[in-house]
Coordinates of C-alpha atoms and ligand atoms in Angstrom, one line a residue:
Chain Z
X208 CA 110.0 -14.8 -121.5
X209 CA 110.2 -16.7 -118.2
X210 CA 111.9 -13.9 -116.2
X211 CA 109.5 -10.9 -116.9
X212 CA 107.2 -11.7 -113.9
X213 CA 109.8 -11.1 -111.5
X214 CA 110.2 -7.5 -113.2
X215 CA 108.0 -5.5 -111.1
X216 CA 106.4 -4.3 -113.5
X217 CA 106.2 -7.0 -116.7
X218 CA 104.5 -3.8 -119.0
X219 CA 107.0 -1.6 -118.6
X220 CA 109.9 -4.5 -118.9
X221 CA 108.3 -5.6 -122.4
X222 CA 108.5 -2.0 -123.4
X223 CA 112.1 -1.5 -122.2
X224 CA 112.9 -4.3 -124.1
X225 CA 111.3 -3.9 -127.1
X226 CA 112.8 -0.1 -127.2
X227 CA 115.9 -1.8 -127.2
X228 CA 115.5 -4.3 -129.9
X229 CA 113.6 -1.9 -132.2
X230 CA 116.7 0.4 -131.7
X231 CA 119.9 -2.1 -132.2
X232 CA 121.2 -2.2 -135.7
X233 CA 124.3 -3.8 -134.6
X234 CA 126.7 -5.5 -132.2
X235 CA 127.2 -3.9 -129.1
X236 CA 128.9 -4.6 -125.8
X237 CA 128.3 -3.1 -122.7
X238 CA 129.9 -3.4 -119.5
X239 CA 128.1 -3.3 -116.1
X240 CA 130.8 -2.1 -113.6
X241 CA 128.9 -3.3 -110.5
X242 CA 128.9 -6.7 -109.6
X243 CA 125.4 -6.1 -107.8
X244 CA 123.9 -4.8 -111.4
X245 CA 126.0 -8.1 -112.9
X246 CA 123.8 -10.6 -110.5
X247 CA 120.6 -8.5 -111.1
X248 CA 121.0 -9.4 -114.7
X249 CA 121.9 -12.9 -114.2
X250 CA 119.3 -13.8 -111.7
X251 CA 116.9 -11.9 -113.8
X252 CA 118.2 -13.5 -117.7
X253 CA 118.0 -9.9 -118.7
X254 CA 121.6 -10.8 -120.7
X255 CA 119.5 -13.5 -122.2
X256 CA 116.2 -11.7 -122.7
X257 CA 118.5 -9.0 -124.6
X258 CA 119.1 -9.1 -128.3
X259 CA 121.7 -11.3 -129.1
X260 CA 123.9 -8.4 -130.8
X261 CA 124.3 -6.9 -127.4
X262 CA 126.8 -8.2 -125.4
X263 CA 126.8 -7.3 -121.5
X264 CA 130.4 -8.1 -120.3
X265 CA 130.4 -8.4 -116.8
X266 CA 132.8 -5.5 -114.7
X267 CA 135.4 -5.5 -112.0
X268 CA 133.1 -4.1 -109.5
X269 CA 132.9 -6.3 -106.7
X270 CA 134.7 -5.1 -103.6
X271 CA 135.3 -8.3 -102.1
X272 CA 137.2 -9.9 -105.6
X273 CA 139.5 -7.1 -106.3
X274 CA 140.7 -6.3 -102.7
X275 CA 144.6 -7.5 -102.6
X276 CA 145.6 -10.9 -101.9
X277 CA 148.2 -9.2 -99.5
X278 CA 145.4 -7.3 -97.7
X279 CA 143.6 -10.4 -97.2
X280 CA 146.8 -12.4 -95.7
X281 CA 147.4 -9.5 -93.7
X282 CA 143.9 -9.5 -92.3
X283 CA 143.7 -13.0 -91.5
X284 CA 147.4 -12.8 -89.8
X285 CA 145.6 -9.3 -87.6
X286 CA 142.3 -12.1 -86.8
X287 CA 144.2 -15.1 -85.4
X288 CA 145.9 -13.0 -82.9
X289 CA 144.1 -13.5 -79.5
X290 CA 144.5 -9.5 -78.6
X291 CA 142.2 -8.6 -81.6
X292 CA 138.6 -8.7 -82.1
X293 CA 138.3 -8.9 -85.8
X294 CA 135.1 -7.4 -87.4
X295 CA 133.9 -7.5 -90.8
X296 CA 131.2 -7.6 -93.4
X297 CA 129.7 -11.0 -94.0
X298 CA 130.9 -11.8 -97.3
X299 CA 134.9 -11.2 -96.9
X300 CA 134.5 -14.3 -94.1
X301 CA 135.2 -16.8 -96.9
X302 CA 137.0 -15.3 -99.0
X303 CA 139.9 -17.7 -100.0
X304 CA 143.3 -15.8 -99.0
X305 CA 146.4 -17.4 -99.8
X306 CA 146.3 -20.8 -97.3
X307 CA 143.4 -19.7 -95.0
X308 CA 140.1 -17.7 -94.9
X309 CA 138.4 -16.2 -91.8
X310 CA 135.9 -18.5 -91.5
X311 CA 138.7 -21.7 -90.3
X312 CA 140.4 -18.6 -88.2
X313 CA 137.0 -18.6 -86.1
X314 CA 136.8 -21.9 -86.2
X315 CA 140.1 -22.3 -84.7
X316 CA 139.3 -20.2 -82.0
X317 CA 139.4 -16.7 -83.0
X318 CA 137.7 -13.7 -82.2
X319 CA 136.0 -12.8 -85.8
X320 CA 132.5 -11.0 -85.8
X321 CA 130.1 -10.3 -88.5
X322 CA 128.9 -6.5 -88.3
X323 CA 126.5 -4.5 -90.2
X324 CA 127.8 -1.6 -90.0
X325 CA 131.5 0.0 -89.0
X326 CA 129.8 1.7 -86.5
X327 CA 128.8 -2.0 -84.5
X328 CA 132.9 -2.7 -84.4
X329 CA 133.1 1.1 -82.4
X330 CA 130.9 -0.4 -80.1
X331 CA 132.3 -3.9 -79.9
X332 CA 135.8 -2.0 -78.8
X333 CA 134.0 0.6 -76.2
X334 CA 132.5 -2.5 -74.7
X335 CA 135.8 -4.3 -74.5
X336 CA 138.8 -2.0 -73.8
X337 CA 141.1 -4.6 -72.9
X338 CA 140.8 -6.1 -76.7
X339 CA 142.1 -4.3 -79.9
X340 CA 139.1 -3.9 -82.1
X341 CA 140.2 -3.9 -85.8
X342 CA 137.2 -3.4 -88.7
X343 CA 138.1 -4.9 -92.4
X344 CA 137.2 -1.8 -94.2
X345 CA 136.7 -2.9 -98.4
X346 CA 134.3 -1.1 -100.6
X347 CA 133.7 1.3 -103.5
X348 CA 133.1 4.6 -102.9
X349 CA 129.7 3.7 -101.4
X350 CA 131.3 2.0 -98.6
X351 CA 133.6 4.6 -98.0
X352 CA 132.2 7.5 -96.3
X353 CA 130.4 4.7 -93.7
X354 CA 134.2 3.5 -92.6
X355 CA 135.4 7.5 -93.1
X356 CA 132.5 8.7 -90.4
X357 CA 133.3 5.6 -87.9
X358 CA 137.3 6.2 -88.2
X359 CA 136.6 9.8 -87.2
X360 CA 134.3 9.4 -84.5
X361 CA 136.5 7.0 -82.8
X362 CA 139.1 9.4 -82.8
X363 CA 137.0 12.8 -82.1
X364 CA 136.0 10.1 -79.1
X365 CA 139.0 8.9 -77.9
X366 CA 138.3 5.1 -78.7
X367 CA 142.0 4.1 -78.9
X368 CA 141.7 -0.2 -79.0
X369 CA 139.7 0.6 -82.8
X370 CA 141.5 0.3 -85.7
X371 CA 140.5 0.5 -89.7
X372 CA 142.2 -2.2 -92.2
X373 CA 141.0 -0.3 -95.3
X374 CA 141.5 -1.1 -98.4
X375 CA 139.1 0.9 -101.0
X376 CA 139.0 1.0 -104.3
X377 CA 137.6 3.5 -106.9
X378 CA 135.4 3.3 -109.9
X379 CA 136.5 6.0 -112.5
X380 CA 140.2 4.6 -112.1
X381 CA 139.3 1.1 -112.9
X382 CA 136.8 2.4 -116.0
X383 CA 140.2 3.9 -117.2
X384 CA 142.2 0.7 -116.7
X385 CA 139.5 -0.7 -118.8
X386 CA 139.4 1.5 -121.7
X387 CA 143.8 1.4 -121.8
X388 CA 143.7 -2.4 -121.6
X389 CA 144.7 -2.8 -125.3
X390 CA 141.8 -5.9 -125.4
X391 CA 139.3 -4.2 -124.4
X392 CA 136.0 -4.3 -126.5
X393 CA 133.5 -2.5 -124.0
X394 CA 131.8 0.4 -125.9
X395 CA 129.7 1.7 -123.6
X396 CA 129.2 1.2 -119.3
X397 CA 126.6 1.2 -116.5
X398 CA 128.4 2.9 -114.2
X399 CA 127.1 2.3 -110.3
X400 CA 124.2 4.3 -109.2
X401 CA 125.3 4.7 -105.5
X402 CA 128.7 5.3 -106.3
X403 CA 127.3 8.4 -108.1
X404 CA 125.0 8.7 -105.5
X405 CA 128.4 9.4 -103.0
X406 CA 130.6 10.8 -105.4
X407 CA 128.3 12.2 -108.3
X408 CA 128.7 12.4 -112.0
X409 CA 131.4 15.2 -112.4
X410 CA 134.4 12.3 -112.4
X411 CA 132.9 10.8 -115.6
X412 CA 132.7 13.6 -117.7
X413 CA 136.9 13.9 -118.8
X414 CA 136.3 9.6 -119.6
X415 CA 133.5 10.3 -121.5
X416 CA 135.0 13.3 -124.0
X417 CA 138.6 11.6 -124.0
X418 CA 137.1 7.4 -125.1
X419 CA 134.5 8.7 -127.0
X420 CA 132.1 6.3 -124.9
X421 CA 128.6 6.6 -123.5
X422 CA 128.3 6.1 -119.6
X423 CA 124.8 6.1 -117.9
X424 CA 124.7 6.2 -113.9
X425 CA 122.7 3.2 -113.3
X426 CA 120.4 1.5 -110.5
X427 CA 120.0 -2.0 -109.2
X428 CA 116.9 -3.1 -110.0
X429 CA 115.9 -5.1 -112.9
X430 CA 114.1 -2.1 -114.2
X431 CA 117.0 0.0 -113.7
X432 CA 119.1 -1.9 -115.3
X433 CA 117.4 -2.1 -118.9
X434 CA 116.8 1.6 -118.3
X435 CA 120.7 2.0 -118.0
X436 CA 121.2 -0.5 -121.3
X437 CA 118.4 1.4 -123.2
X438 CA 120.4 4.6 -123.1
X439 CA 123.4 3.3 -123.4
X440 CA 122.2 1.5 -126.6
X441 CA 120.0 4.6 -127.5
X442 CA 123.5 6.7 -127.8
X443 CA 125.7 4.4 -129.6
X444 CA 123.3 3.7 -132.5
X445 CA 122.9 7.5 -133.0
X446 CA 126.6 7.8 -133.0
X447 CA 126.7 9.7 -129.6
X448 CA 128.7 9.5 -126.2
X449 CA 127.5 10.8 -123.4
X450 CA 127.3 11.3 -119.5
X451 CA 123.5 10.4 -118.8
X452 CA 121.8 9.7 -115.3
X453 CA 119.4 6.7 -115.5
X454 CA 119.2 6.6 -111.7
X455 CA 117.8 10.2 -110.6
X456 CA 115.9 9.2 -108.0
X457 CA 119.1 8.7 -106.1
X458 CA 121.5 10.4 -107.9
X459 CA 122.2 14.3 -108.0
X460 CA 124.6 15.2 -110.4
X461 CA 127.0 16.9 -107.6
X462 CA 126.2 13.9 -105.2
X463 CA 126.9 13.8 -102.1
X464 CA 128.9 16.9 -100.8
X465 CA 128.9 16.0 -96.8
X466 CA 129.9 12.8 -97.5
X467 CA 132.7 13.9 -99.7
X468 CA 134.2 16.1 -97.5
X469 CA 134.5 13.7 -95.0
X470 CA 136.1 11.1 -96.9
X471 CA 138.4 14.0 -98.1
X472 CA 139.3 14.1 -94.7
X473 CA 139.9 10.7 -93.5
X474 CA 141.5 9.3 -96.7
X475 CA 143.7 10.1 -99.4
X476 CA 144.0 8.2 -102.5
X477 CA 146.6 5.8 -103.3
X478 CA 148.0 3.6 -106.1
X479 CA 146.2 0.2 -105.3
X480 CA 147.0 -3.4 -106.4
X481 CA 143.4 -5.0 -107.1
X482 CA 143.4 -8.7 -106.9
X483 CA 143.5 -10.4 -110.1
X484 CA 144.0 -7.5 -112.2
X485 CA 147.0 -5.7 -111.1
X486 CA 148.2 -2.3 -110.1
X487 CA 146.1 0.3 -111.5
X488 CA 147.6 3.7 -110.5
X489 CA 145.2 6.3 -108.3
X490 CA 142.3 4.1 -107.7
X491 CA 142.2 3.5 -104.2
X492 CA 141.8 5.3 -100.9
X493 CA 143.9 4.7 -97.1
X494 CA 143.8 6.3 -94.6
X495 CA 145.9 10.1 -94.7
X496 CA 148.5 10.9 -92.2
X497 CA 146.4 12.3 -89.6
X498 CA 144.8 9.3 -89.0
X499 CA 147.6 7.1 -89.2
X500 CA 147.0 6.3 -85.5
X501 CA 144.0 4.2 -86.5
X502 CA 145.8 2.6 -89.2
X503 CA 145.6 -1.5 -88.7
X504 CA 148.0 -2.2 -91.2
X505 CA 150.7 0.4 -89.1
X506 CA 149.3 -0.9 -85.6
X507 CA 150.0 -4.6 -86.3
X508 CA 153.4 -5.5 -87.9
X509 CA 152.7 -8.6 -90.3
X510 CA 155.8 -9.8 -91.7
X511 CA 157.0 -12.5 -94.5
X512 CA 153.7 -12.3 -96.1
X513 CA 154.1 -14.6 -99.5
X514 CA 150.9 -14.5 -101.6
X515 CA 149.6 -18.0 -103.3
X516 CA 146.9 -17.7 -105.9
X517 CA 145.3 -21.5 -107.0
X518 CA 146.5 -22.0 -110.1
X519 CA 143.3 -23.0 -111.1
X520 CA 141.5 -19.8 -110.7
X521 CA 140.7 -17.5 -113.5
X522 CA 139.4 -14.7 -111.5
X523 CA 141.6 -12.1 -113.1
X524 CA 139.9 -12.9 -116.4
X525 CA 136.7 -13.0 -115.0
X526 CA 137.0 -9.5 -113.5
X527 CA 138.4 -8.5 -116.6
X528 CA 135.4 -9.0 -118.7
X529 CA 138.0 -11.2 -120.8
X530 CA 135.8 -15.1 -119.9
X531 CA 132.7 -15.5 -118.6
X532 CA 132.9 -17.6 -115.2
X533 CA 131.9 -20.7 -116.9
X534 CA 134.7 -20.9 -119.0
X535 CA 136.9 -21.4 -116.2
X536 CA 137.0 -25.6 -115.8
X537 CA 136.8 -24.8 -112.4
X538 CA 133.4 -23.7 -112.0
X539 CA 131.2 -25.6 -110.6
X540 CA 133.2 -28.7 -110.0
X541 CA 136.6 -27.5 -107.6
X542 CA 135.2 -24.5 -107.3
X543 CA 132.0 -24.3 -105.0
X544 CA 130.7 -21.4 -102.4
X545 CA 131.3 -23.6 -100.2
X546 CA 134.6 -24.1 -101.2
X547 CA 135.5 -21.1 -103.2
X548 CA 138.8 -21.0 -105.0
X549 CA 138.7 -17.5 -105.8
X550 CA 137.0 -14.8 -104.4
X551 CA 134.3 -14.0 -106.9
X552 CA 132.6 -17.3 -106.3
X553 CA 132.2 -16.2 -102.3
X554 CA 131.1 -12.4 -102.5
X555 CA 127.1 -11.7 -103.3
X556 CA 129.0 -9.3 -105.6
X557 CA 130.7 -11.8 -107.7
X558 CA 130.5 -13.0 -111.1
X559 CA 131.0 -16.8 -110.7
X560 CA 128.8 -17.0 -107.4
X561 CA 126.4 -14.9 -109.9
X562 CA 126.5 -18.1 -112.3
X563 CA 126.5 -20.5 -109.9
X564 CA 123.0 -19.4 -108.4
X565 CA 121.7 -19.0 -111.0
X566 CA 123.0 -20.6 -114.2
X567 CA 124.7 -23.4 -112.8
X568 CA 122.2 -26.1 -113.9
X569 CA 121.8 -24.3 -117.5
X570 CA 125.2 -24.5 -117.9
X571 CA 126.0 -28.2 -117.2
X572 CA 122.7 -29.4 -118.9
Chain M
X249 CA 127.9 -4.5 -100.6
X250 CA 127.2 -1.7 -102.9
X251 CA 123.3 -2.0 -102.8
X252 CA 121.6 -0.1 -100.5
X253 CA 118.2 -0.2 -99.0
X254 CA 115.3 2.0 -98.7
X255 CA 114.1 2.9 -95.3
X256 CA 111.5 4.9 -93.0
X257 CA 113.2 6.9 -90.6
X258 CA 111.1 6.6 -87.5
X259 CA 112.8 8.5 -84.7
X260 CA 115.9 10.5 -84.5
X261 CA 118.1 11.3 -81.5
X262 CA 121.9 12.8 -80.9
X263 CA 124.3 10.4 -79.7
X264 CA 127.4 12.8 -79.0
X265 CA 126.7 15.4 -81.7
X266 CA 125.5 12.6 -84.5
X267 CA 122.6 12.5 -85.4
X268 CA 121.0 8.8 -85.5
X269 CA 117.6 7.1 -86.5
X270 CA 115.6 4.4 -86.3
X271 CA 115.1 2.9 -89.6
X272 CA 112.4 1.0 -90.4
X273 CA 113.2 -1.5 -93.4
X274 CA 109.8 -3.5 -94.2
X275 CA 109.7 -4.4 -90.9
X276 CA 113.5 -5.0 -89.8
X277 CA 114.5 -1.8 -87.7
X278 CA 118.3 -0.8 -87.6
X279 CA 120.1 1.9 -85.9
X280 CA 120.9 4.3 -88.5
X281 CA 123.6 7.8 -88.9
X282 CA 122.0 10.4 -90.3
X283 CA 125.6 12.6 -90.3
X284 CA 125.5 12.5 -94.7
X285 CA 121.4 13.6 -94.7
X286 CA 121.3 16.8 -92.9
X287 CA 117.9 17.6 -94.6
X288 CA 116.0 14.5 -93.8
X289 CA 113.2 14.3 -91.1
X290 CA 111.2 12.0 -89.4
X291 CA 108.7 10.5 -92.1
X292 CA 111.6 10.7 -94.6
X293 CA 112.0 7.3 -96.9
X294 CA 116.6 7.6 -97.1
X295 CA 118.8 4.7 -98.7
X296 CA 120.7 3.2 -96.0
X297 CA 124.2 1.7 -96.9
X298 CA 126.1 -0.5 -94.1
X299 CA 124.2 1.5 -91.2
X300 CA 124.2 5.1 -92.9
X301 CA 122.0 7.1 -94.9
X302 CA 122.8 8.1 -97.8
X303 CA 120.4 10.1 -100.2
X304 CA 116.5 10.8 -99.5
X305 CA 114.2 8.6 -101.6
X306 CA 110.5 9.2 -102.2
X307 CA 108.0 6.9 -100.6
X308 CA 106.5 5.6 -103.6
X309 CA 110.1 3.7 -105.0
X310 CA 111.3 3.3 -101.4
X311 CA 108.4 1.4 -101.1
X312 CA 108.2 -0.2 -104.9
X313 CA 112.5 -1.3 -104.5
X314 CA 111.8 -2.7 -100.8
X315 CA 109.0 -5.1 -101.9
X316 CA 111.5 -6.0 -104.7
X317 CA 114.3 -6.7 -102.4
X318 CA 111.9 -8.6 -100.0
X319 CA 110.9 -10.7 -102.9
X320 CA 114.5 -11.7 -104.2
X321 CA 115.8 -12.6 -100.8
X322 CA 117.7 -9.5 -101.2
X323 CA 116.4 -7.4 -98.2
X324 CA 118.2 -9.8 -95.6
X325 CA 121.6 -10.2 -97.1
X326 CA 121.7 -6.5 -96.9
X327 CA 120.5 -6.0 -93.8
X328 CA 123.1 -8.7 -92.5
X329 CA 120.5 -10.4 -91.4
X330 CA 121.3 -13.9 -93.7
X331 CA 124.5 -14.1 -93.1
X332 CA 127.1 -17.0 -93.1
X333 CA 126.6 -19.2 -89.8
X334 CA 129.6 -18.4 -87.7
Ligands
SF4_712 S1 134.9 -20.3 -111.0 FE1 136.2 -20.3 -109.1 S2 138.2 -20.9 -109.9 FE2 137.0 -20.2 -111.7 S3 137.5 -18.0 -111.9 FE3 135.6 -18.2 -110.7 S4 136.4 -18.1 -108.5 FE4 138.2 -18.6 -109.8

């Protein structure tokens, strides 16, 4: 048990773990929706430290994959314009769009910055009103109410040269998507603690009764994350499905109720394309009417967009739970973070950037 | 993006009707809204997504999850602090 040092606490990993073996009977497969639970359990071997008649199949829950292929193309055509300041979160800066990324925009001379929050680009475009400030707002609902707040401040403030490109996406939608997916063999899920956190538990409850299948709210830590599978486990061997909270420090069960309302306000939900997967209907948020004015996508026309996938890149079936990212004959070898192919070998979310950290020698030995 | 890190909020101030903090992360301070965590005070341990606060933590796995992050390398990614050379 090479991993259990990096636990925390090794005691109460051994327990965990031997909870769970004592209790599995049978085969089980789980899926974790979050791709920051899916590199906790990579980096930490939990999948391997498991039983092997539990199956953790990894989820569609990393912003920076499943934002559109369009939205991409249309962010890099809004960031090689020599108006625009183009701000964003560190990891969309290489993700591959369809014959560029941000990271040769820059190089070629554009304006691109890496913020940490929405609220630095509001201060990037107060300090330069002669530039149009645009922020590349992607994101579960965590993310959301950050880009919701900043959108609404600029306006209650008059900051006309800022400008959201938002394209979020939502968790109980895709868990749907999931379940219809006539493949599907997930049978129970670790649903994202600080999605709950945000948005609370209330929007699992109807999946839950109608699929029959367990979901536990679920931390980040390596602790957390057994926790989540112990339950999740726990239920299906006795037969039951449930709505369980294995994250309460940080999760009440009505959330986050200030936050709600504001993303109520800002956005309204939308049918949303997510890259590699397709069209899943109600699962995404842009901006509502009222703040159409701060709207990137309406501010700057982008015409004749034509999207190119690689043809190499498996990423739908990665995000799909339907191959782990060493099965694509990619990985590894034309497909590097530092020359991605697809976007879940860029993002500190993804699955095949997951494997390439940390199972990349395994996996060629 | 989705992970979140426990902070100290050190000092608060109103910038236009917001309220904002200094957040102490281990060390790393960032400039913090604390618009979503009306309840919180100076003292308070929050978990800070993208420059907001999010929920109140206790101190004890604030402090147990920030020595964790520190640990994994995770602390900085978050933070934006190791972040791709532009
Ligand atoms: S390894 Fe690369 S090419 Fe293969 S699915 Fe992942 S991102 Fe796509």
């Amino acid at each position: 048990m090479k991993y259990l040092d990096e636990f925390g606490d090794a005691e109460l990993a051994k327990r965990l773990l031997d909870d769970i073996a004592e209790s599995t009977t049978q085969n089980w497969a789980l899926m974790e929706v979050c791709g920051g639970q899916t590199h906790t359990i990579i980096r930490n071997g939990i999948d391997q430290l498991l039983p092997d008649q539990i199956e953790l199949i990894h989820g569609p829950g990393c912003p920076v994959c499943v934002t559109p292929l369009e939205t991409i193309d249309r962010a890099l055509a809004i960031a090689a314009r020599p108006d625009v300041i183009f701000c964003s979160f560190g990891d969309m800066i290489r993700v591959p769009g369809s014959s560029d990324d941000l990271f040769r925009i820059k190089s070629r001379g554009g304006d691109i910055r890496i913020v940490y929050s929405p609220l630095d680009a509001v201060k990037i475009a107060q300090e330069n009103p002669d530039k149009q400030v645009v922020f590349f707002g992607v994101g579960f609902e965590t993310t959301a109410p950050a880009n919701a707040m900043t959108v609404k401040l600029a306006k209650q403030q008059g900051i006309d040269n800022f400008s959201l490109l938002v394209s979020h996406v939502l968790v109980p939608p895709a868990i749907r998507a999931i379940m219809d997916s006539p493949g599907s063999r997930v049978q129970g899920f670790l649903a994202a603690g600080h999605v709950c956190t945000v948005m609370g538990l209330s929007e699992y409850e109807p999946l839950v009764e109608q699929y029959q299948v367990p979901i536990v709210a679920t931390g980040f830590e390596p602790l957390d994350v057994l926790e989540g599978i112990r339950r999740v486990v726990l239920q299906l061997e006795q037969g039951r499905a449930e709505l369980d909270n294995a994250y309460p420090r940080a999760v009440q069960p009505q959330g986050n109720p200030v936050a709600q309302a504001v993303v109520g306000e800002v956005f309204e939900t939308c049918d949303r394309q997510w890259r590699g997967i397709g069209m899943i209907p109600q699962s995404g948020w842009r901006l509502n009417a009222d703040y159409a004015d701060y709207d990137a996508e309406k501010r700057f026309e982008v015409l004749g967009i034509t999207t190119v996938e690689s043809p190499l890149c498996r990423s739908g079936e990665v995000l799909q739970g339907l191959i782990k990212p060493n099965e694509c004959s990619a990985f590894g070898k034309e497909c590097t973070p530092r020359s991605p192919l697809g976007a879940p070998m860029v993002s500190s979310e993804g699955a095949c950037a997951a494997y390439y950290q940390f199972r990349r020698l395994e996996v060629s030995a | 993006m989705c992970l979140g890190v426990p902070g100290k909020i050190e000092k608060t101030w109103d910038a236009e009707g917001t309220r904002m903090a200094t957040v102490d992360f281990g060390g790393v301070r960032k400039e913090v809204c604390l618009a979503y965590v009306p309840d919180v005070q100076v003292g308070d341990y929050t978990i800070v997504h993208v420059g907001f606060a999010l929920t109140k933590l206790d101190e004890a796995s604030a402090l147990e999850t920030l020595e964790l992050f520190k640990s994994v390398g995770l602390l900085d990614e978050e933070l934006g602090i190791k972040v791709d050379p532009l």
